mmCIF file of C-alpha atoms in Angstrom:
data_model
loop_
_atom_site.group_PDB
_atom_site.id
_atom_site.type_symbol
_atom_site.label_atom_id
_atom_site.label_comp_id
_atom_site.label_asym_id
_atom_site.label_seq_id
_atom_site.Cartn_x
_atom_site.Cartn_y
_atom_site.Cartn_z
ATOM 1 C CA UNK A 1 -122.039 16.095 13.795
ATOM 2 C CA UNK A 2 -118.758 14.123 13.320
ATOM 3 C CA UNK A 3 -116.369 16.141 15.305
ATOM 4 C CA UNK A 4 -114.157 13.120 16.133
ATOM 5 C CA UNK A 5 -113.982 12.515 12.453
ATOM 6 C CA UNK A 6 -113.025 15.757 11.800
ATOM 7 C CA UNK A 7 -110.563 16.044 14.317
ATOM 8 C CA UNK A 8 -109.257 13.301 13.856
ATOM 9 C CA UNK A 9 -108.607 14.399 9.833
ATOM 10 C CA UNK A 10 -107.117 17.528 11.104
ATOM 11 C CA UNK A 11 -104.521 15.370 13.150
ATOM 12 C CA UNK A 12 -103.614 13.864 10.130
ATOM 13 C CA UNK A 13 -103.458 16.728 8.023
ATOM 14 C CA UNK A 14 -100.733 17.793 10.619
ATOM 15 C CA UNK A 15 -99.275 14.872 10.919
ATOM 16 C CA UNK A 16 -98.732 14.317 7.253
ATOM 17 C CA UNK A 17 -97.255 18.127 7.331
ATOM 18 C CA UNK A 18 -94.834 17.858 9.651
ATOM 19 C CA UNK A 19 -93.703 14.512 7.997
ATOM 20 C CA UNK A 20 -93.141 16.521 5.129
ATOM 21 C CA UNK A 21 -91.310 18.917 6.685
ATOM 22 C CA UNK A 22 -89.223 16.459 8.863
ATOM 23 C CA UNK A 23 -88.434 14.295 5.564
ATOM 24 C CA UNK A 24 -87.367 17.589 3.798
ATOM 25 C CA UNK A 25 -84.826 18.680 6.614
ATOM 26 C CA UNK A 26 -83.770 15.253 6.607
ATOM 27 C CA UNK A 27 -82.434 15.572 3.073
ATOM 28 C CA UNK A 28 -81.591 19.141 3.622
ATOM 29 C CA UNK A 29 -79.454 17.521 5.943
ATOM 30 C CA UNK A 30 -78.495 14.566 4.651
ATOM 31 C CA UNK A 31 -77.178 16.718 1.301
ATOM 32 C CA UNK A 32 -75.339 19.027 3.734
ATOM 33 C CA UNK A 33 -73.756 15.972 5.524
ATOM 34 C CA UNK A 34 -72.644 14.368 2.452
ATOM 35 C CA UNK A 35 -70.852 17.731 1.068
ATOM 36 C CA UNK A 36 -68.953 17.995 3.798
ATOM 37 C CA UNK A 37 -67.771 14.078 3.748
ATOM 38 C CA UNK A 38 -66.809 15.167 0.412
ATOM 39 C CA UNK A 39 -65.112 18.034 1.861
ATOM 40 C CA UNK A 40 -63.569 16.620 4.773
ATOM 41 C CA UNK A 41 -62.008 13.606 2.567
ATOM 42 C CA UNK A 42 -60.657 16.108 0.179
ATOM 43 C CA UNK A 43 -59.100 17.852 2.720
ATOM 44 C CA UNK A 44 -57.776 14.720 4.218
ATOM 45 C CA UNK A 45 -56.103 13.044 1.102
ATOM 46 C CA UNK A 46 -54.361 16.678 0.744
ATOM 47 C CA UNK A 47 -52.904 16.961 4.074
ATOM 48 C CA UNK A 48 -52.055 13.554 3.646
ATOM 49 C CA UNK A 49 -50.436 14.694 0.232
ATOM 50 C CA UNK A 50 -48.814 17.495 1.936
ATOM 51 C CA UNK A 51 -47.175 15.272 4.393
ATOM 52 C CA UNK A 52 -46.412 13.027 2.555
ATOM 53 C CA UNK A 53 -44.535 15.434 0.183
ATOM 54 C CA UNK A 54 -42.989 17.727 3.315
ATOM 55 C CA UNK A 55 -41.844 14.177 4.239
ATOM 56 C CA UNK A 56 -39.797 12.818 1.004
ATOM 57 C CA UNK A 57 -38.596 17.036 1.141
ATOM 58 C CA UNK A 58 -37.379 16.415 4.053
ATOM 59 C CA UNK A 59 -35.852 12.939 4.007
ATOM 60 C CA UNK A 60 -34.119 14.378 0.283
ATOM 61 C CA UNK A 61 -32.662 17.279 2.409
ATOM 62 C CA UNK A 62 -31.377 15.372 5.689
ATOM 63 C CA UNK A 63 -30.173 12.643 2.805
ATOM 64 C CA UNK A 64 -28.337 15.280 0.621
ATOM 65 C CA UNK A 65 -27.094 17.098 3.636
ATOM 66 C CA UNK A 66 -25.818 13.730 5.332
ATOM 67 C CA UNK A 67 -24.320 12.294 2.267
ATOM 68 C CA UNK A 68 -22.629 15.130 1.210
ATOM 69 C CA UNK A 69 -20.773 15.471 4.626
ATOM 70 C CA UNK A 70 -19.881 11.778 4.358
ATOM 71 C CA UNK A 71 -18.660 12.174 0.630
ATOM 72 C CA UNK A 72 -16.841 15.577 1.785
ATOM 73 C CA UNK A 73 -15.192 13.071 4.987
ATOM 74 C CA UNK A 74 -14.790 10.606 2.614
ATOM 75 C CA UNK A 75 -12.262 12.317 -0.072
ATOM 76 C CA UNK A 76 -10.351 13.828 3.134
ATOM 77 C CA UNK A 77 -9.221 10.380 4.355
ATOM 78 C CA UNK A 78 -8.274 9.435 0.583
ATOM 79 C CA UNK A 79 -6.327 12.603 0.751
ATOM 80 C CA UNK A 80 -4.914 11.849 3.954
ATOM 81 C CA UNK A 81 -3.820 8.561 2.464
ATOM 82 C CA UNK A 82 -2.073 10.138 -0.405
ATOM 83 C CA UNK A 83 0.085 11.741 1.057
ATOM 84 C CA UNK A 84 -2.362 15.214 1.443
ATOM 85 C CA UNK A 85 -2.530 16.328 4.626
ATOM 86 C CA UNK A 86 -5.593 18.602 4.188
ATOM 87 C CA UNK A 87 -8.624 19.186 7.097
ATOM 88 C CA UNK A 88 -12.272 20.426 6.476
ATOM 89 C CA UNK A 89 -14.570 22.618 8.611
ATOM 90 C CA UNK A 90 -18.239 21.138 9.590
ATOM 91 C CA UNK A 91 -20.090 23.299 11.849
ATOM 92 C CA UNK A 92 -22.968 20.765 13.062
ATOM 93 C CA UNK A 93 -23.344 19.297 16.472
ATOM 94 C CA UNK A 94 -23.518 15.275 16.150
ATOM 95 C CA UNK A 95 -21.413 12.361 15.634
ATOM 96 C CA UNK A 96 -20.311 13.140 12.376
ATOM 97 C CA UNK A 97 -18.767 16.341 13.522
ATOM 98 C CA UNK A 98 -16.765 14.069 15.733
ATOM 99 C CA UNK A 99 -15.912 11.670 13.304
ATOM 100 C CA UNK A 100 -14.601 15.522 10.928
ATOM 101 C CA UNK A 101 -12.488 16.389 14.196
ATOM 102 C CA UNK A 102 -11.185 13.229 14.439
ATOM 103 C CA UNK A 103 -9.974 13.036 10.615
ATOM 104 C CA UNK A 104 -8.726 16.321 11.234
ATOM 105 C CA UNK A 105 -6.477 15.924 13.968
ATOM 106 C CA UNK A 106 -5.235 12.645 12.590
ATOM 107 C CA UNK A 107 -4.153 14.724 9.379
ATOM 108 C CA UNK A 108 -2.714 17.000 11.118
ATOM 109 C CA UNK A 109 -0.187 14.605 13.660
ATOM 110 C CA UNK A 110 0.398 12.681 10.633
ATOM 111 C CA UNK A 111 1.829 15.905 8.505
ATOM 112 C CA UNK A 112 3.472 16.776 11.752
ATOM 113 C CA UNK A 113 5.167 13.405 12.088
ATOM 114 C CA UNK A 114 5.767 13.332 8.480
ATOM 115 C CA UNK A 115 7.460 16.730 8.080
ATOM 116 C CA UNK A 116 9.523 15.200 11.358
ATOM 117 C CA UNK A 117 10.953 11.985 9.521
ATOM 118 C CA UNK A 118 11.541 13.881 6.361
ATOM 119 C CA UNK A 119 13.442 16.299 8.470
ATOM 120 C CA UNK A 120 15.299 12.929 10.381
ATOM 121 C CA UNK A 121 15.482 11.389 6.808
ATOM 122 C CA UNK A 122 17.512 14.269 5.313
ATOM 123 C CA UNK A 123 19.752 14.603 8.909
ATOM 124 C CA UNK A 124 20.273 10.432 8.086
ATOM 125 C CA UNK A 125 21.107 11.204 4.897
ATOM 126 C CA UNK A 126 24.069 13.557 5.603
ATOM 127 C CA UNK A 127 24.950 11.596 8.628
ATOM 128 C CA UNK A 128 25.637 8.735 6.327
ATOM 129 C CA UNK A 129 28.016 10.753 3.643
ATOM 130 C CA UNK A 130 29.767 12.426 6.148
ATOM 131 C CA UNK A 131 30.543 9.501 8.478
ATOM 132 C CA UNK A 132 31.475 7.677 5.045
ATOM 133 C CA UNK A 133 33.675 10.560 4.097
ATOM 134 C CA UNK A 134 34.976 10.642 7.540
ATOM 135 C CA UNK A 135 35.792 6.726 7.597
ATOM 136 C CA UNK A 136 36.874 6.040 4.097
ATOM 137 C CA UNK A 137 39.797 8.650 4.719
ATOM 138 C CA UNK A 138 41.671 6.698 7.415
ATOM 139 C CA UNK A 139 40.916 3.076 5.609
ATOM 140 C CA UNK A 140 42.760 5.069 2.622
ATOM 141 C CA UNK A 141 45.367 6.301 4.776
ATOM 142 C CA UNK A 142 46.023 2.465 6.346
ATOM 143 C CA UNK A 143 46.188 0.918 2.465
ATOM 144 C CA UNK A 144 48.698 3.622 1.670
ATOM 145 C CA UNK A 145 50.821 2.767 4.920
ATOM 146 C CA UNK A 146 50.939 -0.475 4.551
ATOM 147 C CA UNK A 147 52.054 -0.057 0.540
ATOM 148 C CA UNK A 148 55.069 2.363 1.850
ATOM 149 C CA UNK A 149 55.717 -0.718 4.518
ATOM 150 C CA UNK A 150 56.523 -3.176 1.734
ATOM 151 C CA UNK A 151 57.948 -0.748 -0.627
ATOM 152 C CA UNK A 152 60.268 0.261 1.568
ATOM 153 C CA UNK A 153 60.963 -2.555 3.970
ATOM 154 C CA UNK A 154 60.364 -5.294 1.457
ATOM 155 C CA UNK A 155 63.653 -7.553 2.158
ATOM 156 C CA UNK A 156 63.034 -7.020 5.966
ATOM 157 C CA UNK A 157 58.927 -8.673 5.954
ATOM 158 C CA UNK A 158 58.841 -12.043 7.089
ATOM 159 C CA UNK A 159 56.452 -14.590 5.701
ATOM 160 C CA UNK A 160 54.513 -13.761 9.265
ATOM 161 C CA UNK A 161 54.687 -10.067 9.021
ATOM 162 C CA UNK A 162 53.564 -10.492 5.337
ATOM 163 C CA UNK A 163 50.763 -12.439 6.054
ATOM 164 C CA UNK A 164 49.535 -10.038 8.762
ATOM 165 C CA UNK A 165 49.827 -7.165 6.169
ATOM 166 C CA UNK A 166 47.884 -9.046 3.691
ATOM 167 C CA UNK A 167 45.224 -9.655 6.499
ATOM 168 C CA UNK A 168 44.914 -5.757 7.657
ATOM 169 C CA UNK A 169 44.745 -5.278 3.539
ATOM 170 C CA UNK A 170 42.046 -7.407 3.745
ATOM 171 C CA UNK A 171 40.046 -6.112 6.510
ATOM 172 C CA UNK A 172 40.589 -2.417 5.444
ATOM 173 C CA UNK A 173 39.156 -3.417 1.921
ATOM 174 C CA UNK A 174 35.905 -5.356 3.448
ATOM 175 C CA UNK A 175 35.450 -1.942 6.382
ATOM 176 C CA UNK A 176 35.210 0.245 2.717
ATOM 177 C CA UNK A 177 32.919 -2.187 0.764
ATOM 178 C CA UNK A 178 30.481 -2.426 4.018
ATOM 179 C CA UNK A 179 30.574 1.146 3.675
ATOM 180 C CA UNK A 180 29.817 1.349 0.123
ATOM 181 C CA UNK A 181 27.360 -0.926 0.972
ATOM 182 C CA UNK A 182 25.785 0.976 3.961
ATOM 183 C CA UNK A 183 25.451 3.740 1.372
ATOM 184 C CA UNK A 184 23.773 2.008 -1.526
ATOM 185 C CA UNK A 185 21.644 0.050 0.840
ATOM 186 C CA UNK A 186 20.548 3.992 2.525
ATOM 187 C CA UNK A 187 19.895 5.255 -1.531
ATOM 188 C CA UNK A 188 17.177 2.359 -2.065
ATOM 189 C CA UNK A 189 14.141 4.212 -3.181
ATOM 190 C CA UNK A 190 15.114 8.009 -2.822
ATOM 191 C CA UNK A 191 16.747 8.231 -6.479
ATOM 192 C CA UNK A 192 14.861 7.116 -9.436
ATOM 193 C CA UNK A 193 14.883 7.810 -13.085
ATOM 194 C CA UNK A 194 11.114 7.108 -14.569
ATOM 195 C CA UNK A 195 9.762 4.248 -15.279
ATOM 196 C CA UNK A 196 10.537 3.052 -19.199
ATOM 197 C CA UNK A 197 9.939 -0.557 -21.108
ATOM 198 C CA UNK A 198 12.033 -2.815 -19.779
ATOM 199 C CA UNK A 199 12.729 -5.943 -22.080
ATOM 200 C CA UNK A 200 13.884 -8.313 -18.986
ATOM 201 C CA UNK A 201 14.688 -11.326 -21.149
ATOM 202 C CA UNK A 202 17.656 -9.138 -22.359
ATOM 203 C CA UNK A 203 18.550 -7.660 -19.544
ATOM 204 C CA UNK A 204 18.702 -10.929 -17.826
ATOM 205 C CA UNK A 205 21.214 -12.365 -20.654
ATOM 206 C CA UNK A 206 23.283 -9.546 -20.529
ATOM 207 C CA UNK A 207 23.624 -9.875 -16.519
ATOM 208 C CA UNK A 208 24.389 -13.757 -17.379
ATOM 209 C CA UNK A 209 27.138 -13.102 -19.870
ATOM 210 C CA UNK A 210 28.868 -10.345 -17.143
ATOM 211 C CA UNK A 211 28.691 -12.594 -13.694
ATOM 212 C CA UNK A 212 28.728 -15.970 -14.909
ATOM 213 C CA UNK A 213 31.598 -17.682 -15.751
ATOM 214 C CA UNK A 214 32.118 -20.174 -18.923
ATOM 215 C CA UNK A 215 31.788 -22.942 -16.512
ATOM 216 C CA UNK A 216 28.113 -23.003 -15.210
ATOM 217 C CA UNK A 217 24.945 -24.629 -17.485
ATOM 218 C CA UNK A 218 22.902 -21.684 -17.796
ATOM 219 C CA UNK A 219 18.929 -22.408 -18.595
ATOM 220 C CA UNK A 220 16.298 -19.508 -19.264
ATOM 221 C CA UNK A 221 12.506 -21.287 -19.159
ATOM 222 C CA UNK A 222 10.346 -19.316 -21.865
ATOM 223 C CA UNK A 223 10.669 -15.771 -22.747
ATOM 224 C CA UNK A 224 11.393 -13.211 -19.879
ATOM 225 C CA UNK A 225 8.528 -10.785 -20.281
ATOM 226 C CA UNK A 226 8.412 -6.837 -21.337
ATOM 227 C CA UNK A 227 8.122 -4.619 -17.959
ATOM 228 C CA UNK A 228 7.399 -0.518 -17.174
ATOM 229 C CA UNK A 229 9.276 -0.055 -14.576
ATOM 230 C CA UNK A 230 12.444 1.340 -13.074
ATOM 231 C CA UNK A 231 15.365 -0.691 -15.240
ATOM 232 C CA UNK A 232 18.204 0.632 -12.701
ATOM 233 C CA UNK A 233 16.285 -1.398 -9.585
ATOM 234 C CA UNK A 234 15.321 -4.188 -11.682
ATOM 235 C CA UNK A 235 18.777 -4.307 -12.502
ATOM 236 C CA UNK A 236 20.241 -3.939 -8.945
ATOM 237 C CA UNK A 237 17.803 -6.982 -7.846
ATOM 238 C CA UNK A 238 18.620 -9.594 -10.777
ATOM 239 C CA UNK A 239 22.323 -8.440 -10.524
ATOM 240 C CA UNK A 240 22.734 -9.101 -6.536
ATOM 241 C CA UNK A 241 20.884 -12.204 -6.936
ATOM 242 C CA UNK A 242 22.558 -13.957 -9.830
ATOM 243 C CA UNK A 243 25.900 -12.881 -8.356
ATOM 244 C CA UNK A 244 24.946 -14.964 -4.995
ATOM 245 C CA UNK A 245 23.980 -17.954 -7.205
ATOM 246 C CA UNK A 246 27.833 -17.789 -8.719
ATOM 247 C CA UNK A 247 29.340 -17.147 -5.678
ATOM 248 C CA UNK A 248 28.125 -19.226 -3.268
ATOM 249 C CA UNK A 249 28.157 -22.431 -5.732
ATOM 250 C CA UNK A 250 30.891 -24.852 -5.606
ATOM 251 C CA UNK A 251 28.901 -27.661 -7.052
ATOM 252 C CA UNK A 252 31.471 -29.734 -10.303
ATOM 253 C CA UNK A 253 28.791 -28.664 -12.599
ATOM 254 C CA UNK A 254 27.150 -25.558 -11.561
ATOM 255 C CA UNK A 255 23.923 -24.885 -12.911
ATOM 256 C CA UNK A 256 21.774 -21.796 -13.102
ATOM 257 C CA UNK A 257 17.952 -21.768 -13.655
ATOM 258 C CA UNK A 258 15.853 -18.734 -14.817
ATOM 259 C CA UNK A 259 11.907 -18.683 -15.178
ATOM 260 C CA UNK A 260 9.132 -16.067 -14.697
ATOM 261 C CA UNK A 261 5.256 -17.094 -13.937
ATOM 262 C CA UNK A 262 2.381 -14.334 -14.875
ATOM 263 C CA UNK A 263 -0.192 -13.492 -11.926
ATOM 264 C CA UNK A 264 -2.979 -11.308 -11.746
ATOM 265 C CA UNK A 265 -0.834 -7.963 -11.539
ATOM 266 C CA UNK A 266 2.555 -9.365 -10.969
ATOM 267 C CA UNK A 267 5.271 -11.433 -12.732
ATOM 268 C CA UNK A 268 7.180 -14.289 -10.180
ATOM 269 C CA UNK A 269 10.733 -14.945 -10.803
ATOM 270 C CA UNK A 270 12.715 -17.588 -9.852
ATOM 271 C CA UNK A 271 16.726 -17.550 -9.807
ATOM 272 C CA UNK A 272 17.482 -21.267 -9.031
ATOM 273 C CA UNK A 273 20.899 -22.553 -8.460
ATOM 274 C CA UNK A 274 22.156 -26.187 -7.663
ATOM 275 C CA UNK A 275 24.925 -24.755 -4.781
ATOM 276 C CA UNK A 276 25.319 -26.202 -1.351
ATOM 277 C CA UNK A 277 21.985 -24.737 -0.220
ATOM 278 C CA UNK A 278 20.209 -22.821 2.969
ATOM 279 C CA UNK A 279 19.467 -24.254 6.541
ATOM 280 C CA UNK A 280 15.774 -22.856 6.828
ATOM 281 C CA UNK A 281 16.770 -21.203 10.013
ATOM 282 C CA UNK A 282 18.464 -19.141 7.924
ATOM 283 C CA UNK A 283 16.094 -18.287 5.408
ATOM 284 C CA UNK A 284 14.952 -14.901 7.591
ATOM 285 C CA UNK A 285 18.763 -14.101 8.302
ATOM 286 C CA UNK A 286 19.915 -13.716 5.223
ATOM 287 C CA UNK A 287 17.375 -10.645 4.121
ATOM 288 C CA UNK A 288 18.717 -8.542 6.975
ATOM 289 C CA UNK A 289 21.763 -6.156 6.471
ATOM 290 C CA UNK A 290 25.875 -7.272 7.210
ATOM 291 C CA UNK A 291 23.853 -10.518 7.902
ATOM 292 C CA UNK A 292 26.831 -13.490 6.427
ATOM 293 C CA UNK A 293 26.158 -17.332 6.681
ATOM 294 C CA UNK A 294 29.744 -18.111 6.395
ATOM 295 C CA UNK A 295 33.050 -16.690 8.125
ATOM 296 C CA UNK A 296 34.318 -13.287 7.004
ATOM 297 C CA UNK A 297 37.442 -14.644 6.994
ATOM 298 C CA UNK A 298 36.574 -17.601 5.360
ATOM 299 C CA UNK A 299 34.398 -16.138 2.284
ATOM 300 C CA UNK A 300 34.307 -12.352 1.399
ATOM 301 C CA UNK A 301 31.066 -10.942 2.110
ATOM 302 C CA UNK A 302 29.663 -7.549 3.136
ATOM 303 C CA UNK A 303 26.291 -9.083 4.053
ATOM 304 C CA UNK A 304 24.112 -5.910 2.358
ATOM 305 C CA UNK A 305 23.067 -7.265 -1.643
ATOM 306 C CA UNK A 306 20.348 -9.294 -0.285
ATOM 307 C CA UNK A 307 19.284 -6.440 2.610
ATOM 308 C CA UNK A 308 19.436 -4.203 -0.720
ATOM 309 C CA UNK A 309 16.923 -6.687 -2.654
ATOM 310 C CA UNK A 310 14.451 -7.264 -0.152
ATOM 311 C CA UNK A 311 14.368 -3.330 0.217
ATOM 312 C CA UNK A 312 14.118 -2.647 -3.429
ATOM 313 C CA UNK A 313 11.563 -5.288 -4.183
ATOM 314 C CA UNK A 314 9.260 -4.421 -1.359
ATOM 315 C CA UNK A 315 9.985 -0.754 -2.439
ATOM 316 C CA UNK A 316 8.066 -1.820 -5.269
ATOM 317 C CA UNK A 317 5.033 -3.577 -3.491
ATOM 318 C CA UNK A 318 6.585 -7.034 -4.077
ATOM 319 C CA UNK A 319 7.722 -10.335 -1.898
ATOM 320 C CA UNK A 320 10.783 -12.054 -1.917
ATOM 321 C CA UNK A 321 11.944 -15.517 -0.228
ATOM 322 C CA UNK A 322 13.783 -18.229 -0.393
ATOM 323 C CA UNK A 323 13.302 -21.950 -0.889
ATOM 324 C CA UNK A 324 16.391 -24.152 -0.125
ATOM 325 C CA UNK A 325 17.393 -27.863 1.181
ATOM 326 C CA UNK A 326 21.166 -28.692 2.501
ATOM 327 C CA UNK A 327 22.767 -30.195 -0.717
ATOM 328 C CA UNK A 328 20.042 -29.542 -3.166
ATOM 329 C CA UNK A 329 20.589 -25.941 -3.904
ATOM 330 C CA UNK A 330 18.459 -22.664 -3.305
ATOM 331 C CA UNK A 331 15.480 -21.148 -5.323
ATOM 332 C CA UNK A 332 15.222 -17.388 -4.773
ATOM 333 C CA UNK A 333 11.521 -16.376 -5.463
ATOM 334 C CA UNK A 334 10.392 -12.525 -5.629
ATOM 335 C CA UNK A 335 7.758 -10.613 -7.258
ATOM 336 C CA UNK A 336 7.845 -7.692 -9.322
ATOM 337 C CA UNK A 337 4.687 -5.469 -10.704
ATOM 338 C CA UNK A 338 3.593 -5.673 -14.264
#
């Protein structure tokens, strides 16, 4: 009757069924699986997007935030070295609000301090006229004495007496030059006119033909340049320095040598002379106020035109020194902004 047979098709019949059905949730399955790869790597790449985007957001911010403290920190300390004793607030807790409190209360010692020395300045300043007031009057009083003296005792004064007179004269008149000299030396830098064009090879001639006698070989290298600067102070410095090149020269045949060299953003000068020359010892010495190489007595000196040069020239941002050999004469060297 072929039951087995027909079993056995049934089985397959089944079998082949429930393939079917098994291969179709497979690809039910499979189609689900890849939609949500699909979905899943969509959502991925945007978070990723996202984070990427809250990120640079985020950096910008702390950047902008950062840099705009520094920049703020940054203009107070050029302020501060101006002359602009200014402070700024910054609320945040970190090391840049330390670094703001620490600009802060630097500005504010310095304006302290600096309201203090212009206050000592001013009190230096009155201090000076008034003791120069005060000690000019008796030096007047002692040259008017000793006039009456030989006016009316003049067949009475000895050749000693005489001599002593002359001496006192002497000393009187160098106590009121120092003092004039004290007092120019104190004006350096506190009274200027505005800077204007300064044609230096003519200012330097006219010096020559005022302080140098007939006797001395005077020789300008090249063309003294065109300067905008203060002419009064430029003035003061060639002045004080060609007058030391006459004075202290007792060479036969005095010479005097003038040249200028151009730097970046300076010119050098050079006021050579052919005199008896500087021990090198010396060469610090001389810069430094009622500072004399020689005897008072000897050679009439207040000691203050070179203290006065090396204050106006490094008023000016400039150097000055000397160069000098016993016997061979000095070179006097400074700088002066273009």
């Amino acid at each position: 009757m072929e039951v087995g047979k027909k079993l056995n098709d049934k089985i397959k019949v089944i079998f082949s069924n429930f393939d079917n059905n098994e291969y179709k949730l497979r690809q039910e399955r499979r189609s689900k699986l890849q939609l949500s790869i699909e979905s899943t790597r969509k959502i991925t790449l945007s978070l990723t997007l996202i984070s990427i985007l809250l990120a640079v957001i985020s950096s910008q911010y702390f950047i902008r935030t950062i840099t705009k403290r520094i920049s703020k920190m940054v203009v107070l300390a050029d302020r501060i070295s101006k002359g602009f004793f200014t402070t700024m607030k910054d609320d945040k807790r970190d090391e840049l609000n330390e670094l703001c409190l620490s600009l802060n209360s630097m500005s504010e010692t310095l304006e302290k301090n600096f309201k203090d020395l212009t206050t000592k300045n001013k009190e230096l300043d009155q201090f000076a006229y008034v003791v120069s007031h005060d000690l000019k009057a008796p030096l007047r009083g002692i040259t008017n004495i000793i006039g009456w003296i030989e006016e009316d005792h003049e067949n009475e004064i000895t050749p000693g007496v005489k001599q002593n007179l002359e001496l006192i004269k002497g000393r009187t008149n160098r106590l009121e030059n120092m003092i004039n000299g004290l007092l120019e030396y104190a004006r350096v830098g506190k009274i200027k006119k505005g800077h204007v064009k300064v044609n230096t090879d003519l200012l330097v001639r006219d010096l020559l033909n005022f302080l140098v006698p007939k006797n001395f070989m005077i020789t300008i290298v090249g063309k003294l340049p065109v300067l905008t600067t203060e002419k009064l102070h430029l003035e003061q410095v060639f002045s004080n320095l060609i007058s030391n090149a006459v004075k202290y020269n007792k060479n036969v045949q005095p010479k005097i040598s003038i040249f200028t060299e151009e730097l970046e953003n300076y010119y050098k000068f050079t006021i050579k002379d052919n005199g008896s020359g500087i021990e090198k010892e010396y060469f610090e010495k001389i810069f430094i106020i009622f500072q004399t190489l020689q005897e008072r007595d000897a050679f009439e000196s207040t000691g203050v035109g070179l203290a006065i040069v090396k204050r106006i020239v490094e008023d000016y941002k400039g150097t000055i020194y000397v160069e000098s050999e016993i016997g061979k004469g000095s070179r006097f060297i400074f700088t002066w902004p273009k």
